[in-house]
Amino acid sequence: MIWDLHCHLSGVTGRTPAERMGRLIEIADRVGIERLCFYMGMTWTKEPTPEDLQKQNDEVLEALQHYHDRAFGFCYVSGDHVEKSLSEIERCIAAGPMVGIKLWVAHHCNDPAIDPIIRRAAELKAVIYQHTWLKTDGTTYPGESSPYDLVELAKRHPRTPLILGHTGGQWELGIRAVRAYPNVSIDIAGSDPTAGLVEMAVRELGAERVIYGSDCGGRSFASQIAKVHGAEISEREKRLIFKENLKRMLMPILKAKNVQV
Amino acid sequence: MIDVNVYLHRWPFRRVPGDEPEALVAKLRAAGVTQAWCGSFDALLHRDIAAVNSRLAVECRKFGPGFLEPFGAVNPTLPDWQDDIRRCQETHSMKGIRLHPNYHGYKLDDPRVVELLSAAAARKLLVQIAVTMEDERTQHPLVQVPHVDLAPLVAQLESLTALRVVVLNAFRGAKVDVVDKLASSRRAWFEIATKENVAGVEALVQQVGHERVLFGSYAPLFIHESAVWKLRESPLGGGQLEAIQTGNARQLIGAA
Ligand SMILES: [Zn+2]
């Protein structure tokens, strides 16, 4: 069975978070995905206001309501709004059901200003996910982090587990960039099902640092699952990537919250 | 199952698991593929295209008749490209050709394209056009290649009534309204290698009709399982699955 690190309520039909969730679970069932981690809401903006963060977190909370046995929520936060991010972490994680944080674009993650967010998330044992995309075609979004930005963050928080979103986009560079920082794992979601990506990641980082995610609904579950199923690696390594690594990262906060899995 | 989007030879920017033909063929056979339409990665940047096509034909023949079907490359910016298309059919007995307008540096409204498509139509050769070979965000900094703009193809399909086109790797670059117009010509087909979104194939069938959809993997650069699992991810009933996996492609190549 598969745990999916990277799911959204966008890119799928449905008028409400609950409808979209129902649709995604129905499709996830066809391809053997057991648990899904959700972050961000039904519509996105590249420079979210504090109100946007709250509204999108509300949508995820609503979507989770009837699916606590299938889905986890990550709290959407932003380095542009540190105070609001900290209060959203209290509301959604400390006092709510969420188990991780998601940092997207708008604010580079190398900025020490985001450290209070990272520290509070770490105290709560929340999983910390940072989107990264290193692009060669010049379409980088304002404040979009690169793997090099994440490395600076990882150096400041060497004992805090961090996740490099999208393996940095240009994965041949992303994998190399984080190789020397064992607190950084990689998310393989949200890129074309290019042969060799997972093999290189396992070779350079070890399978324990590689985590399956899809980036659904914009991506197909199938194309992302295939990256692992089709990789020339062992069955044990596939099990780690599909489920065990993410489960291991989530267990401390799930235990603290008394969530049975 | 017929896979209409496979490549032999070397992807220019890295070695890829399965880029040796024996390994690729073993993978395809294990997945239940009964025929694969193959182009050549060498055709992207090599200028001796005649040699690329010869190697492709020889390589394909090694695996028995009809399993690997070679689709030769034609580049209308090269001198005497007309003889490449002749050789594809007369020397190599190819059923179709595969075009890479972006890597070869021309647009589909180029007057040479009309001549090329007319020649292919007159010979009853299938024409495959590859829209995208790699996510534009990860391309090598020295080799930045835009998506192919398919818009001019709408008028060409209207005027060349014998022309049949299979669009490869369409869905990163092609605009929805252009796909709709091409589909309504009823002489354009689309394969699923770059179709994303959850249950994306179901959505594509709703958009263009299952008669226009073909199974394509873009192996070995894309992991073959991706296309296979997409058929599982989308509910496809009432003969749709068989048509997409085999029937549509068999009909197409049967008429070539
Ligand atoms: Zn995402």
XYZ file of C-alpha atoms and ligand atoms in Angstrom:
518
model
C 0.000 0.000 0.000
C 0.977 3.575 -0.668
C 1.071 6.788 1.386
C 1.023 9.947 -0.729
C 2.979 12.926 0.629
C 1.708 15.540 -1.816
C -1.989 16.102 -2.596
C -4.130 19.152 -3.332
C -7.769 20.082 -3.645
C -7.050 21.777 -6.977
C -6.970 20.243 -10.463
C -9.973 18.035 -9.714
C -13.711 18.543 -10.254
C -16.104 19.287 -7.379
C -17.780 22.421 -6.043
C -16.754 21.983 -2.401
C -13.675 20.627 -0.585
C -15.731 17.604 0.476
C -16.821 16.830 -3.096
C -13.257 17.107 -4.360
C -11.998 14.922 -1.545
C -14.584 12.275 -2.369
C -13.554 12.284 -6.010
C -9.832 12.040 -5.174
C -10.355 9.162 -2.737
C -12.399 7.300 -5.361
C -9.536 7.624 -7.868
C -6.849 6.903 -5.247
C -8.637 3.625 -4.476
C -8.195 2.483 -8.080
C -4.400 2.702 -7.805
C -3.875 1.467 -4.240
C -3.218 4.685 -2.330
C -4.095 4.226 1.302
C -3.287 7.604 2.869
C -3.034 11.086 1.351
C -1.462 14.268 2.763
C -3.344 17.427 1.729
C -2.235 21.027 1.683
C -3.496 24.294 0.185
C -7.039 25.064 -0.905
C -9.279 25.080 -3.952
C -7.771 28.214 -5.553
C -4.228 29.444 -5.160
C -2.444 32.763 -5.422
C 1.324 33.043 -5.742
C 1.490 35.773 -3.077
C -1.070 34.694 -0.478
C -2.381 37.159 2.102
C -2.846 36.089 5.748
C -6.557 35.674 4.944
C -5.706 33.403 1.982
C -3.640 31.150 4.254
C -6.486 30.864 6.745
C -9.136 30.239 4.073
C -7.073 27.555 2.354
C -6.371 25.839 5.680
C -10.108 25.968 6.422
C -10.793 24.214 3.139
C -8.353 21.417 3.988
C -9.887 21.072 7.479
C -13.314 20.803 5.850
C -12.064 18.207 3.374
C -10.527 16.124 6.193
C -13.743 15.992 8.205
C -15.095 12.719 6.879
C -11.765 11.222 5.870
C -9.626 11.137 9.015
C -9.030 7.450 8.300
C -7.619 8.225 4.836
C -6.127 11.707 4.820
C -3.765 13.956 6.763
C -3.606 17.741 6.590
C -0.562 20.000 6.419
C -0.932 23.639 7.482
C -0.200 26.137 4.691
C 2.150 28.855 5.988
C 4.281 31.580 4.419
C 7.502 33.394 5.218
C 5.729 36.592 4.124
C 3.391 36.321 7.142
C 5.298 34.837 10.067
C 2.870 35.924 12.842
C -0.143 34.611 10.936
C 1.725 31.417 10.119
C 2.486 30.844 13.799
C -1.143 31.400 14.759
C -2.289 29.048 11.967
C 0.119 26.410 13.291
C -1.441 26.783 16.766
C -4.956 26.589 15.341
C -4.505 23.793 12.804
C -1.750 21.646 14.355
C -1.407 22.308 18.114
C -5.177 22.637 18.620
C -6.310 20.945 15.403
C -5.854 17.730 13.447
C -3.051 18.763 11.078
C 0.333 17.014 11.185
C 2.699 19.043 9.013
C 3.422 22.412 7.431
C 3.678 23.379 3.761
C 5.792 26.312 2.583
C 5.232 27.204 -1.066
C 6.479 30.222 -3.060
C 6.468 34.013 -2.328
C 9.314 33.874 0.206
C 12.730 32.225 -0.147
C 13.260 29.649 2.580
C 16.892 30.676 3.172
C 15.640 33.820 4.947
C 16.228 33.468 8.736
C 12.927 35.317 9.206
C 11.144 31.981 8.733
C 13.086 30.324 11.577
C 10.306 30.814 14.184
C 7.966 28.853 11.874
C 10.477 26.025 11.533
C 11.202 25.969 15.275
C 7.536 25.834 16.286
C 6.770 23.134 13.709
C 9.738 21.105 14.982
C 8.547 21.466 18.610
C 5.212 20.016 17.570
C 7.019 17.249 15.585
C 5.166 18.438 12.484
C 6.532 17.322 9.116
C 8.089 20.286 7.268
C 7.605 20.445 3.514
C 9.242 23.159 1.395
C 8.369 23.523 -2.311
C 11.466 23.992 -4.490
C 11.814 24.333 -8.265
C 15.020 25.242 -10.005
C 14.056 26.217 -13.569
C 16.176 26.719 -16.673
C 13.511 28.535 -18.689
C 13.315 31.667 -16.560
C 9.766 31.102 -15.259
C 10.715 31.123 -11.572
C 7.930 32.613 -9.406
C 8.615 35.510 -7.029
C 10.129 34.114 -3.846
C 10.291 30.575 -5.235
C 12.938 28.583 -3.373
C 15.709 26.571 -4.971
C 17.400 23.497 -3.499
C 20.279 25.815 -2.564
C 17.918 27.928 -0.440
C 16.750 24.788 1.332
C 20.341 23.765 2.014
C 20.870 27.076 3.872
C 17.779 26.325 5.941
C 18.984 22.777 6.590
C 22.347 24.073 7.808
C 20.623 26.347 10.325
C 18.399 23.492 11.569
C 20.623 20.409 11.287
C 18.493 18.289 13.631
C 15.145 19.165 12.030
C 13.911 16.856 9.267
C 13.071 18.828 6.118
C 11.590 17.790 2.768
C 12.904 19.113 -0.555
C 9.748 19.546 -2.655
C 9.768 18.206 -6.237
C 13.398 17.045 -5.748
C 14.272 20.616 -6.674
C 12.682 20.413 -10.146
C 15.924 19.789 -11.999
C 16.360 16.624 -10.015
C 19.901 15.878 -11.128
C 20.901 19.108 -9.382
C 18.467 18.860 -6.467
C 19.721 15.425 -5.440
C 23.346 16.569 -5.501
C 22.551 19.806 -3.650
C 21.121 18.033 -0.587
C 23.330 14.955 -0.650
C 25.554 16.132 2.225
C 22.626 17.092 4.506
C 21.144 13.960 6.053
C 18.241 15.852 7.646
C 16.879 16.554 4.148
C 14.615 14.025 2.425
C 13.242 14.468 -1.081
C 9.690 14.502 -2.464
C 9.568 12.989 -5.949
C 6.130 14.438 -6.778
C 4.980 16.707 -9.521
C 7.297 16.124 -12.433
C 7.188 13.992 -15.552
C 7.666 10.245 -15.007
C 11.237 10.407 -16.220
C 13.159 7.150 -16.052
C 16.231 7.233 -13.838
C 15.117 9.851 -11.309
C 14.401 7.414 -8.498
C 17.434 5.277 -9.329
C 19.724 8.306 -9.013
C 18.041 9.402 -5.784
C 18.427 5.966 -4.203
C 22.027 5.694 -5.379
C 23.058 9.109 -4.048
C 20.873 9.545 -0.942
C 19.785 6.050 0.031
C 16.163 4.904 -0.244
C 15.483 6.120 3.329
C 15.578 9.741 2.134
C 13.235 9.348 -0.846
C 9.463 9.867 -0.436
C 6.682 9.201 -2.925
C 4.140 11.952 -3.579
C 1.884 12.683 -6.531
C 0.960 16.405 -6.629
C -2.601 15.376 -7.510
C -5.105 16.584 -8.819
C -2.853 18.475 -11.293
C -0.771 15.341 -11.754
C -1.936 11.830 -12.431
C -1.469 9.359 -9.581
C -0.412 6.853 -12.250
C 2.467 8.870 -13.681
C 3.903 9.486 -10.218
C 3.401 5.961 -8.872
C 5.166 4.670 -11.983
C 8.340 6.510 -10.965
C 8.683 4.037 -8.100
C 6.978 0.937 -9.522
C 9.035 1.175 -12.698
C 12.365 2.019 -11.065
C 15.192 -0.494 -11.138
C 15.487 -0.752 -7.346
C 14.691 -3.472 -4.815
C 11.237 -4.262 -3.449
C 12.433 -3.200 -0.005
C 13.490 0.188 -1.380
C 10.119 0.583 -3.084
C 8.304 -0.091 0.219
C 10.396 2.560 1.972
C 9.660 5.142 -0.728
C 5.959 4.336 -1.106
C 5.100 4.322 2.597
C 7.637 3.536 5.310
C 9.715 6.722 5.120
C 6.715 9.030 5.343
C 5.156 6.906 8.061
C 8.399 7.083 10.054
C 8.429 10.902 9.760
C 4.775 11.165 10.777
C 4.804 8.680 13.667
C 6.084 11.091 16.369
C 3.278 13.594 15.794
C 0.669 10.873 15.236
C 1.673 9.317 18.561
C 1.543 12.712 20.272
C -1.972 13.185 18.874
C -3.035 9.629 19.673
C -3.816 8.902 16.047
C -3.907 5.177 15.270
C -2.628 4.015 11.898
C -1.568 -3.489 -26.884
C 0.014 -1.101 -29.411
C 2.363 1.561 -28.031
C 2.534 4.388 -30.584
C 5.191 6.471 -28.808
C 8.509 4.691 -28.305
C 12.080 5.771 -29.078
C 15.273 3.890 -29.823
C 18.859 5.217 -29.687
C 20.162 7.741 -27.151
C 18.414 10.575 -25.347
C 21.022 13.306 -25.809
C 21.207 14.464 -22.190
C 21.561 11.334 -20.069
C 21.619 7.566 -20.213
C 18.203 6.147 -19.406
C 17.300 2.735 -17.973
C 15.970 0.818 -20.988
C 17.843 2.716 -23.674
C 19.360 -0.534 -24.953
C 16.856 -2.064 -27.381
C 16.978 -5.552 -25.831
C 16.033 -4.176 -22.399
C 13.332 -1.985 -23.888
C 11.805 -4.811 -25.898
C 11.793 -7.082 -22.841
C 10.005 -4.394 -20.843
C 7.429 -3.773 -23.580
C 6.707 -7.482 -24.059
C 6.343 -8.012 -20.299
C 3.759 -5.210 -20.238
C 1.704 -6.902 -22.957
C 2.739 -4.655 -25.829
C 2.324 -6.450 -29.161
C 3.636 -3.645 -31.340
C 5.593 -0.426 -30.734
C 5.935 2.493 -33.126
C 9.525 3.655 -32.785
C 11.295 6.850 -33.646
C 14.900 7.736 -32.912
C 16.309 10.093 -30.299
C 19.347 10.491 -32.576
C 17.047 12.227 -35.053
C 16.660 15.204 -32.713
C 20.149 16.608 -33.224
C 21.883 14.503 -35.881
C 21.908 15.997 -39.366
C 22.705 12.788 -41.238
C 19.070 11.765 -40.874
C 19.324 9.168 -43.656
C 21.832 7.222 -41.549
C 19.646 7.574 -38.448
C 16.667 6.153 -40.334
C 18.713 3.253 -41.712
C 19.945 2.328 -38.238
C 16.416 2.598 -36.907
C 15.063 0.263 -39.595
C 17.835 -2.304 -39.051
C 17.408 -2.193 -35.255
C 13.651 -2.653 -35.466
C 13.925 -5.641 -37.824
C 16.088 -7.515 -35.285
C 13.084 -8.116 -33.048
C 10.917 -9.885 -35.600
C 8.422 -8.627 -38.160
C 5.833 -6.149 -36.948
C 6.929 -5.837 -33.323
C 8.985 -2.650 -33.565
C 7.568 -0.507 -36.378
C 10.114 2.146 -37.409
C 8.882 5.691 -37.955
C 11.645 7.535 -39.775
C 12.523 11.160 -39.214
C 12.177 13.774 -41.928
C 13.586 17.268 -41.483
C 12.310 19.652 -44.177
C 15.060 22.179 -43.450
C 17.688 19.748 -44.763
C 18.683 19.733 -48.456
C 16.860 17.048 -50.442
C 14.635 15.977 -47.567
C 12.302 14.666 -50.257
C 14.596 11.693 -50.724
C 14.423 10.868 -46.990
C 10.678 10.475 -47.183
C 11.045 8.355 -50.322
C 13.603 6.107 -48.619
C 11.445 5.775 -45.499
C 8.729 4.187 -47.594
C 10.536 2.576 -50.534
C 13.771 1.390 -48.905
C 12.720 0.805 -45.308
C 9.007 -0.064 -45.831
C 8.008 2.309 -43.052
C 4.329 2.911 -42.350
C 4.866 6.431 -41.158
C 7.234 9.247 -40.314
C 7.874 11.193 -37.114
C 8.465 14.954 -37.137
C 10.259 17.101 -34.539
C 9.577 20.648 -35.767
C 10.908 22.301 -32.601
C 14.252 20.454 -32.509
C 14.597 20.966 -36.273
C 13.829 24.655 -36.065
C 10.703 25.218 -38.171
C 7.067 26.091 -37.533
C 4.088 24.204 -38.900
C 3.022 27.160 -41.056
C 6.304 26.900 -43.007
C 5.607 26.377 -46.747
C 7.952 23.354 -46.695
C 5.619 21.713 -44.180
C 2.727 21.843 -46.653
C 4.909 20.124 -49.220
C 6.039 17.534 -46.697
C 2.540 16.776 -45.416
C 1.219 16.558 -49.010
C 3.954 14.095 -49.917
C 3.224 11.977 -46.824
C -0.517 12.030 -47.533
C 0.039 11.052 -51.175
C 2.118 8.088 -49.990
C -0.485 7.186 -47.337
C 2.212 7.519 -44.682
C 1.051 8.227 -41.142
C 2.556 11.442 -39.792
C 3.520 11.663 -36.117
C 4.318 15.095 -34.720
C 6.076 15.329 -31.337
C 5.027 18.505 -29.524
C 7.364 18.307 -26.529
C 10.307 16.087 -25.652
C 11.099 17.448 -22.185
C 9.563 19.733 -19.577
C 10.702 23.210 -20.642
C 11.736 23.948 -17.042
C 14.360 21.215 -16.931
C 15.864 21.488 -20.409
C 19.610 21.841 -20.709
C 20.454 25.556 -20.490
C 22.160 25.434 -23.901
C 19.305 23.571 -25.585
C 16.054 25.389 -24.808
C 13.404 24.067 -27.171
C 9.855 25.471 -27.248
C 6.705 23.367 -27.634
C 5.430 22.913 -31.193
C 2.483 25.201 -31.954
C -0.121 22.904 -33.525
C -2.516 25.684 -34.596
C -1.477 25.721 -38.311
C -2.199 22.003 -38.514
C -5.939 22.666 -38.302
C -6.010 24.282 -41.772
C -3.602 21.696 -43.199
C -5.877 18.851 -42.153
C -8.748 20.685 -43.822
C -6.973 21.078 -47.157
C -5.143 17.724 -47.243
C -8.026 15.291 -46.973
C -5.822 12.168 -47.099
C -3.550 13.349 -44.275
C -3.647 11.459 -40.950
C -1.712 12.798 -37.982
C -0.814 11.269 -34.628
C 0.135 13.939 -32.121
C 2.763 12.808 -29.590
C 3.472 14.325 -26.164
C 0.765 16.917 -26.740
C -0.470 17.909 -23.335
C 2.227 20.118 -21.830
C 2.214 22.426 -24.806
C -0.991 22.133 -26.841
C -3.841 24.573 -26.239
C -7.205 23.024 -25.393
C -9.067 24.759 -28.243
C -6.470 23.604 -30.788
C -6.775 20.018 -29.554
C -10.565 20.330 -29.917
C -10.268 21.627 -33.492
C -7.787 18.936 -34.487
C -10.021 16.272 -32.958
C -13.049 17.517 -34.852
C -11.146 17.018 -38.136
C -11.443 13.287 -37.309
C -7.995 12.741 -38.873
C -5.898 13.582 -35.814
C -5.171 11.199 -32.932
C -3.628 11.791 -29.511
C -1.660 9.473 -27.250
C -1.602 9.602 -23.459
C 2.075 9.791 -22.414
C 1.904 13.428 -21.276
C -1.752 13.447 -20.217
C -1.745 14.428 -16.561
C -4.405 15.226 -13.900
C -6.077 12.530 -11.842
C -8.104 10.249 -14.126
C -6.696 12.255 -17.037
C -7.449 9.662 -19.701
C -11.131 9.685 -18.743
C -11.101 13.471 -19.169
C -9.343 13.166 -22.525
C -11.923 10.658 -23.741
C -14.646 13.098 -22.717
C -12.850 15.889 -24.557
C -11.987 14.274 -27.893
C -13.850 10.928 -27.935
C -12.262 7.530 -27.380
C -11.865 7.016 -31.140
C -9.142 9.686 -31.135
C -7.110 8.334 -28.195
C -4.136 5.972 -28.532
C -1.912 4.215 -26.020
C 1.532 5.825 -25.939
C 4.215 5.640 -23.267
C 7.162 7.728 -24.502
C 9.417 4.911 -23.281
C 12.201 4.683 -22.493
C 12.522 8.360 -21.461
C 9.240 8.053 -19.577
C 8.707 5.015 -17.402
C 6.503 2.629 -19.347
C 4.357 1.812 -16.290
C 3.080 5.400 -16.280
C 0.900 4.933 -19.374
C -0.161 1.456 -18.250
C -1.282 2.722 -14.834
C -3.137 5.659 -16.403
C -5.535 3.156 -17.972
C -6.158 1.716 -14.506
C -6.600 5.170 -12.961
C -9.419 6.089 -15.380
C -12.634 4.079 -15.634
C -12.862 3.062 -19.302
C -15.820 0.902 -20.217
C -17.890 -0.129 -23.202
C -15.042 -1.011 -25.550
C -13.130 2.208 -24.800
C -10.196 0.415 -23.202
C -9.723 -1.986 -26.108
C -10.012 0.839 -28.636
C -7.374 2.917 -26.848
C -5.020 0.014 -26.167
C -5.148 -1.594 -29.579
C -8.136 -1.086 -31.878
C -7.642 2.539 -32.899
C -3.936 2.105 -33.620
C -4.432 -1.153 -35.509
C -6.990 0.514 -37.762
C -4.663 3.459 -38.345
C -1.608 1.434 -39.279
C -3.700 -1.019 -41.269
C -4.635 1.778 -43.642
C -1.010 2.901 -44.059
Zn 1.996 20.636 -5.220
